[in-house]
C-alpha positions as semicolon CSV with decimal commas, in nm:
position;residue;x (nm);y (nm);z (nm)
1;M;0,583;-2,811;3,575
2;K;0,478;-2,489;3,401
3;K;0,129;-2,464;3,258
4;I;0,136;-2,286;2,921
5;L;-0,156;-2,180;2,705
6;F;-0,110;-2,102;2,336
7;L;-0,403;-1,902;2,197
8;I;-0,447;-1,875;1,818
9;P;-0,748;-1,804;1,595
10;S;-0,743;-2,155;1,443
11;L;-0,518;-2,441;1,338
12;G;-0,603;-2,389;0,972
13;G;-0,367;-2,421;0,678
14;G;-0,138;-2,123;0,740
15;G;0,235;-2,129;0,811
16;A;0,210;-2,000;1,170
17;E;-0,041;-2,272;1,254
18;K;0,187;-2,543;1,118
19;V;0,487;-2,401;1,305
20;L;0,289;-2,391;1,630
21;V;0,209;-2,761;1,600
22;N;0,577;-2,838;1,536
23;L;0,673;-2,633;1,842
24;V;0,428;-2,770;2,099
25;N;0,495;-3,127;1,987
26;R;0,865;-3,077;2,058
27;L;0,852;-2,884;2,385
28;N;0,967;-3,093;2,682
29;A;0,656;-3,270;2,813
30;E;0,823;-3,320;3,151
31;K;0,871;-2,945;3,196
32;Y;0,557;-2,804;3,036
33;E;0,187;-2,885;3,043
34;I;0,067;-2,745;2,710
35;T;-0,280;-2,637;2,604
36;V;-0,358;-2,510;2,255
37;R;-0,681;-2,313;2,246
38;V;-0,831;-2,187;1,920
39;L;-1,115;-1,944;1,870
40;F;-1,246;-2,140;1,571
41;D;-1,222;-2,516;1,535
42;S;-1,042;-2,653;1,228
43;D;-0,946;-3,006;1,127
44;V;-0,645;-2,911;0,916
45;N;-0,361;-2,923;1,170
46;K;-0,515;-3,034;1,500
47;S;-0,484;-3,402;1,402
48;S;-0,105;-3,354;1,400
49;L;-0,094;-3,258;1,768
50;K;0,061;-3,523;1,990
51;P;-0,179;-3,695;2,235
52;H;-0,041;-3,517;2,543
53;I;-0,123;-3,171;2,401
54;K;-0,460;-3,045;2,525
55;Y;-0,677;-2,897;2,249
56;Q;-0,971;-2,663;2,314
57;Y;-1,190;-2,443;2,097
58;T;-1,451;-2,172;2,155
59;F;-1,656;-2,168;1,833
60;G;-1,724;-2,453;1,593
61;R;-1,633;-2,238;1,293
62;A;-1,532;-1,885;1,200
63;F;-1,810;-1,637;1,132
64;R;-1,823;-1,311;0,942
65;G;-1,768;-0,999;1,147
66;N;-1,607;-1,174;1,443
67;V;-1,332;-0,910;1,472
68;H;-1,586;-0,627;1,492
69;L;-1,800;-0,822;1,737
70;M;-1,506;-0,874;1,973
71;K;-1,427;-0,501;1,966
72;L;-1,756;-0,450;2,152
73;F;-1,600;-0,613;2,456
74;S;-1,294;-0,509;2,652
75;P;-0,980;-0,726;2,645
76;E;-1,040;-0,803;3,013
77;T;-1,393;-0,931;2,945
78;L;-1,275;-1,141;2,650
79;Y;-0,994;-1,295;2,855
80;K;-1,237;-1,400;3,129
81;C;-1,466;-1,556;2,866
82;F;-1,199;-1,744;2,673
83;V;-0,942;-1,836;2,939
84;K;-1,103;-2,020;3,230
85;E;-0,800;-2,186;3,394
86;H;-0,489;-2,043;3,554
87;Y;-0,168;-2,068;3,353
88;D;0,189;-1,970;3,428
89;I;0,235;-1,839;3,075
90;V;-0,029;-1,735;2,820
91;I;0,086;-1,679;2,463
92;S;-0,100;-1,524;2,172
93;Y;0,074;-1,712;1,891
94;L;-0,049;-1,481;1,617
95;E;-0,081;-1,103;1,614
96;G;-0,436;-0,975;1,595
97;V;-0,752;-1,078;1,780
98;T;-0,584;-1,323;2,016
99;A;-0,319;-1,066;2,108
100;R;-0,594;-0,830;2,221
101;I;-0,755;-1,108;2,425
102;V;-0,431;-1,208;2,599
103;A;-0,366;-0,844;2,693
104;G;-0,681;-0,867;2,906
105;C;-0,506;-1,090;3,160
106;N;-0,482;-0,914;3,497
107;R;-0,320;-1,194;3,696
108;T;0,017;-1,087;3,835
109;D;0,129;-1,452;3,854
110;T;0,075;-1,510;3,481
111;K;0,328;-1,402;3,219
112;I;0,172;-1,292;2,890
113;I;0,347;-1,300;2,553
114;N;0,258;-1,170;2,207
115;W;0,416;-1,377;1,924
116;V;0,427;-1,176;1,599
117;H;0,451;-1,352;1,261
118;N;0,431;-1,053;1,028
119;E;0,616;-0,733;0,952
120;F;0,450;-0,403;1,047
121;H;0,576;-0,059;0,948
122;D;0,265;0,138;1,045
123;I;0,089;0,156;1,381
124;R;-0,243;0,179;1,195
125;K;-0,202;-0,177;1,067
126;I;-0,108;-0,300;1,414
127;S;-0,420;-0,129;1,554
128;K;-0,680;-0,277;1,316
129;V;-0,821;-0,527;1,568
130;Y;-0,818;-0,274;1,851
131;R;-1,069;0,002;1,922
132;S;-0,803;0,267;1,873
133;K;-0,427;0,328;1,852
134;R;-0,442;0,420;2,219
135;E;-0,592;0,083;2,311
136;A;-0,337;-0,097;2,092
137;L;-0,050;0,075;2,273
138;R;-0,205;0,005;2,616
139;C;-0,241;-0,364;2,533
140;H;0,110;-0,398;2,391
141;L;0,262;-0,232;2,697
142;K;0,104;-0,503;2,914
143;Y;0,294;-0,793;2,754
144;D;0,589;-0,929;2,945
145;A;0,748;-1,001;2,608
146;T;0,680;-0,958;2,237
147;V;0,843;-1,224;2,021
148;F;0,917;-1,191;1,649
149;V;0,995;-1,470;1,403
150;A;1,252;-1,255;1,219
151;D;1,486;-0,983;1,335
152;S;1,380;-0,755;1,050
153;A;1,021;-0,784;1,176
154;R;1,135;-0,687;1,527
155;Q;1,320;-0,381;1,398
156;A;1,024;-0,266;1,187
157;F;0,785;-0,304;1,481
158;A;1,015;-0,107;1,711
159;K;1,012;0,183;1,464
160;A;0,634;0,168;1,420
161;M;0,571;0,159;1,796
162;P;0,876;0,322;1,959
163;A;0,724;0,306;2,309
164;L;0,783;-0,071;2,292
165;R;1,158;-0,085;2,248
166;E;1,200;-0,308;2,555
167;N;1,114;-0,677;2,596
168;L;1,132;-0,745;2,222
169;Y;1,283;-1,081;2,122
170;T;1,359;-1,273;1,803
171;L;1,301;-1,649;1,804
172;Y;1,304;-1,838;1,475
173;N;1,035;-2,082;1,366
174;T;1,048;-2,449;1,457
175;L;1,064;-2,657;1,139
176;D;1,077;-3,035;1,140
177;S;1,340;-3,054;0,866
178;E;1,387;-3,431;0,888
179;A;1,015;-3,500;0,846
180;I;0,990;-3,246;0,563
181;A;1,279;-3,405;0,374
182;E;1,128;-3,751;0,424
183;K;0,779;-3,648;0,308
184;A;0,930;-3,473;0,006
185;N;1,038;-3,812;-0,127
186;E;0,680;-3,940;-0,152
187;K;0,539;-3,976;-0,504
188;T;0,305;-3,725;-0,666
189;E;0,031;-3,805;-0,914
190;E;0,163;-3,955;-1,238
191;G;0,217;-3,695;-1,512
192;L;0,128;-3,397;-1,294
193;F;0,452;-3,209;-1,370
194;S;0,553;-3,162;-1,732
195;E;0,905;-3,255;-1,839
196;D;0,872;-3,017;-2,134
197;A;0,785;-2,714;-1,919
198;I;0,948;-2,494;-1,658
199;N;0,742;-2,577;-1,353
200;L;0,693;-2,290;-1,108
201;I;0,525;-2,346;-0,773
202;S;0,398;-2,131;-0,488
203;V;0,235;-2,226;-0,159
204;G;0,008;-2,025;0,066
205;R;-0,340;-1,909;0,157
206;F;-0,541;-1,754;-0,123
207;A;-0,546;-1,421;0,059
208;P;-0,441;-1,066;-0,045
209;Q;-0,110;-1,089;0,145
210;K;0,022;-1,365;-0,085
211;A;-0,052;-1,161;-0,401
212;F;-0,110;-1,461;-0,626
213;D;-0,300;-1,231;-0,862
214;R;0,024;-1,062;-0,960
215;L;0,199;-1,397;-0,990
216;I;-0,073;-1,509;-1,234
217;R;-0,024;-1,189;-1,436
218;I;0,352;-1,256;-1,442
219;A;0,294;-1,614;-1,561
220;N;0,068;-1,480;-1,837
221;K;0,344;-1,245;-1,959
222;L;0,612;-1,515;-1,944
223;I;0,393;-1,745;-2,152
224;K;0,249;-1,502;-2,408
225;E;0,513;-1,229;-2,443
226;D;0,834;-1,416;-2,365
227;K;0,723;-1,748;-2,515
228;L;0,860;-1,943;-2,220
229;P;0,713;-2,292;-2,160
230;V;0,593;-2,204;-1,809
231;K;0,348;-2,392;-1,592
232;L;0,245;-2,243;-1,259
233;Y;0,123;-2,461;-0,971
234;L;-0,061;-2,292;-0,685
235;L;-0,085;-2,499;-0,370
236;G;-0,337;-2,372;-0,116
237;S;-0,694;-2,258;-0,065
238;G;-0,882;-1,951;0,052
239;S;-1,135;-1,680;-0,015
240;L;-0,976;-1,558;-0,341
241;Y;-0,993;-1,894;-0,520
242;K;-1,286;-1,796;-0,747
243;K;-1,121;-1,465;-0,831
244;Y;-0,802;-1,644;-0,940
245;R;-0,998;-1,895;-1,148
246;A;-1,174;-1,610;-1,326
247;Q;-0,842;-1,434;-1,380
248;I;-0,677;-1,729;-1,555
249;A;-0,993;-1,785;-1,763
250;Q;-0,976;-1,421;-1,873
251;Y;-0,616;-1,472;-1,984
252;G;-0,695;-1,808;-2,144
253;I;-0,414;-1,988;-1,960
254;Q;-0,622;-2,258;-1,785
255;D;-0,386;-2,529;-1,912
256;S;-0,083;-2,348;-1,771
257;V;-0,200;-2,260;-1,419
258;I;-0,282;-2,561;-1,202
259;F;-0,461;-2,535;-0,868
260;L;-0,350;-2,814;-0,638
261;G;-0,570;-2,716;-0,340
262;Y;-0,461;-2,760;0,021
263;R;-0,239;-3,066;0,075
264;Q;-0,124;-3,222;0,401
265;N;0,206;-3,295;0,228
266;P;0,302;-2,996;0,010
267;Y;0,670;-3,088;0,014
268;K;0,652;-3,364;-0,248
269;Y;0,501;-3,115;-0,494
270;V;0,754;-2,842;-0,418
271;K;1,044;-3,083;-0,464
272;R;0,927;-3,183;-0,814
273;A;0,897;-2,828;-0,944
274;D;1,182;-2,627;-1,093
275;V;1,151;-2,297;-0,904
276;F;0,964;-2,181;-0,594
277;V;0,819;-1,830;-0,625
278;C;0,707;-1,613;-0,333
279;S;0,505;-1,313;-0,456
280;S;0,394;-1,191;-0,111
281;L;0,327;-0,829;-0,022
282;H;0,457;-0,900;0,329
283;E;0,571;-1,193;0,541
284;G;0,717;-1,248;0,885
285;Y;0,958;-1,537;0,834
286;S;0,819;-1,738;0,546
287;T;0,749;-2,099;0,635
288;A;0,695;-2,185;0,268
289;V;1,033;-2,042;0,164
290;S;1,206;-2,218;0,455
291;E;1,048;-2,551;0,357
292;S;1,145;-2,499;-0,008
293;L;1,509;-2,458;0,094
294;I;1,489;-2,774;0,304
295;V;1,380;-2,974;-0,003
296;G;1,652;-2,807;-0,214
297;M;1,432;-2,591;-0,436
298;P;1,564;-2,270;-0,602
299;V;1,378;-1,970;-0,457
300;I;1,293;-1,629;-0,596
301;T;1,097;-1,393;-0,373
302;T;0,984;-1,036;-0,326
303;R;1,161;-0,846;-0,050
304;C;0,976;-0,917;0,276
305;S;1,068;-0,950;0,641
306;G;1,299;-1,243;0,706
307;M;1,402;-1,302;0,344
308;E;1,758;-1,176;0,387
309;E;1,787;-1,389;0,700
310;L;1,680;-1,688;0,492
311;L;1,853;-1,617;0,160
312;G;2,143;-1,386;0,250
313;E;2,193;-1,014;0,196
314;N;2,344;-1,059;-0,151
315;D;2,122;-1,334;-0,296
316;T;2,358;-1,594;-0,152
317;Y;2,103;-1,876;-0,129
318;G;1,818;-1,741;-0,344
319;I;1,703;-1,435;-0,533
320;I;1,531;-1,141;-0,362
321;T;1,370;-0,880;-0,589
322;E;1,216;-0,550;-0,490
323;N;0,858;-0,590;-0,375
324;S;0,681;-0,501;-0,699
325;E;0,521;-0,694;-0,981
326;A;0,763;-0,549;-1,235
327;A;1,073;-0,641;-1,033
328;L;0,954;-0,996;-0,967
329;Y;0,870;-1,041;-1,337
330;I;1,214;-0,923;-1,452
331;G;1,396;-1,132;-1,192
332;L;1,198;-1,444;-1,273
333;K;1,238;-1,401;-1,649
334;E;1,615;-1,362;-1,614
335;L;1,634;-1,671;-1,392
336;L;1,426;-1,891;-1,623
337;R;1,634;-1,795;-1,927
338;Q;1,957;-1,915;-1,761
339;K;1,963;-2,287;-1,685
340;E;2,305;-2,256;-1,522
341;K;2,166;-1,991;-1,285
342;M;1,876;-2,219;-1,188
343;A;2,124;-2,502;-1,125
344;H;2,339;-2,268;-0,913
345;Y;2,051;-2,172;-0,687
346;K;1,939;-2,531;-0,659
347;S;2,281;-2,621;-0,517
348;R;2,275;-2,314;-0,289
349;A;1,928;-2,407;-0,162
350;Q;2,051;-2,755;-0,075
351;I;2,332;-2,604;0,133
352;R;2,103;-2,355;0,311
353;G;1,839;-2,618;0,376
354;K;2,079;-2,814;0,596
355;A;2,100;-2,524;0,842
356;F;1,745;-2,559;0,974
357;D;1,772;-2,734;1,309
358;A;1,447;-2,792;1,498
359;K;1,633;-2,899;1,811
360;A;1,828;-2,572;1,830
361;A;1,511;-2,365;1,769
362;V;1,320;-2,547;2,045
363;T;1,612;-2,516;2,287
364;A;1,621;-2,139;2,229
365;I;1,246;-2,115;2,294
366;E;1,264;-2,328;2,611
367;D;1,548;-2,108;2,740
368;F;1,328;-1,804;2,674
369;L;1,027;-1,960;2,853
370;E;1,243;-2,033;3,157
371;K;1,380;-1,678;3,177
372;I;1,063;-1,485;3,109
């Protein structure tokens, strides 16, 4: 039996965290002894881990400046502090701080893997958690494999760091499509969604990457300039919550933008909306978009890594706009003005949603773990 450690900053409310839980719960318990270790304890997703999965944490909560503090120590020192046991495979399941820690492993009998969930076009962005570009390159060259959740993310990374053209793999996210579809049928609060409005929804952390500020500006234009009966539902939480509240108050659209907070079951809300909107500046392979397709929701998104793999190169299963506020606004306005177009993409989403197979994704990952 192989001992595998997954290291991740936390099991908070992000997409990668949710996908990790889906993955470890489905890996063959007779073949793998799994430990999930987080730097910062979080209650959001750890309760969903199956009983046989070992859970460990280093700090009770995240603290300001932790990235800078960890830069004071070498990757080798951090690895010795955070990883006490011997494992056959150690995986950083999110690029960043944990990737630097895992690179500190000097055991020749341990395979180390960096699992990347975002798209990087610039080595400077890859190097943010490292002391320098030189250290970033040294650490990345130590991995036995670097895994990407979308092929477009793999290609972008290879261009940004050409010294790493070998041992790069694409393995798609593990989504529990059956459970998602089942949870989507649960009831939401009575009267939450308006039958007289076009209900838009988006899901994600309230962080700069998701660019909800530009989505709020777009909603304001659709309501005030285009006179469309739009309501926007934002499902998530994060550091920018107060900023977004102030923004909608400034526009005077408090009745049209509804904050739903973080929900254990976001699927029932997504299913009862009319359109899912992804306004992100960048993604890896969007969990929220994937889940929206599973529940049969029309999707419009900015162009990010993985979107063509999800929606097709020619808007086959959803609409991809250029990654700008203006392009997303025009694309969304055109979609909302054509009911037949919304109906078309609803039917296309239902077709695409049937293609997500957790069993096939897990099998591909187990094959990779055996060969590495």
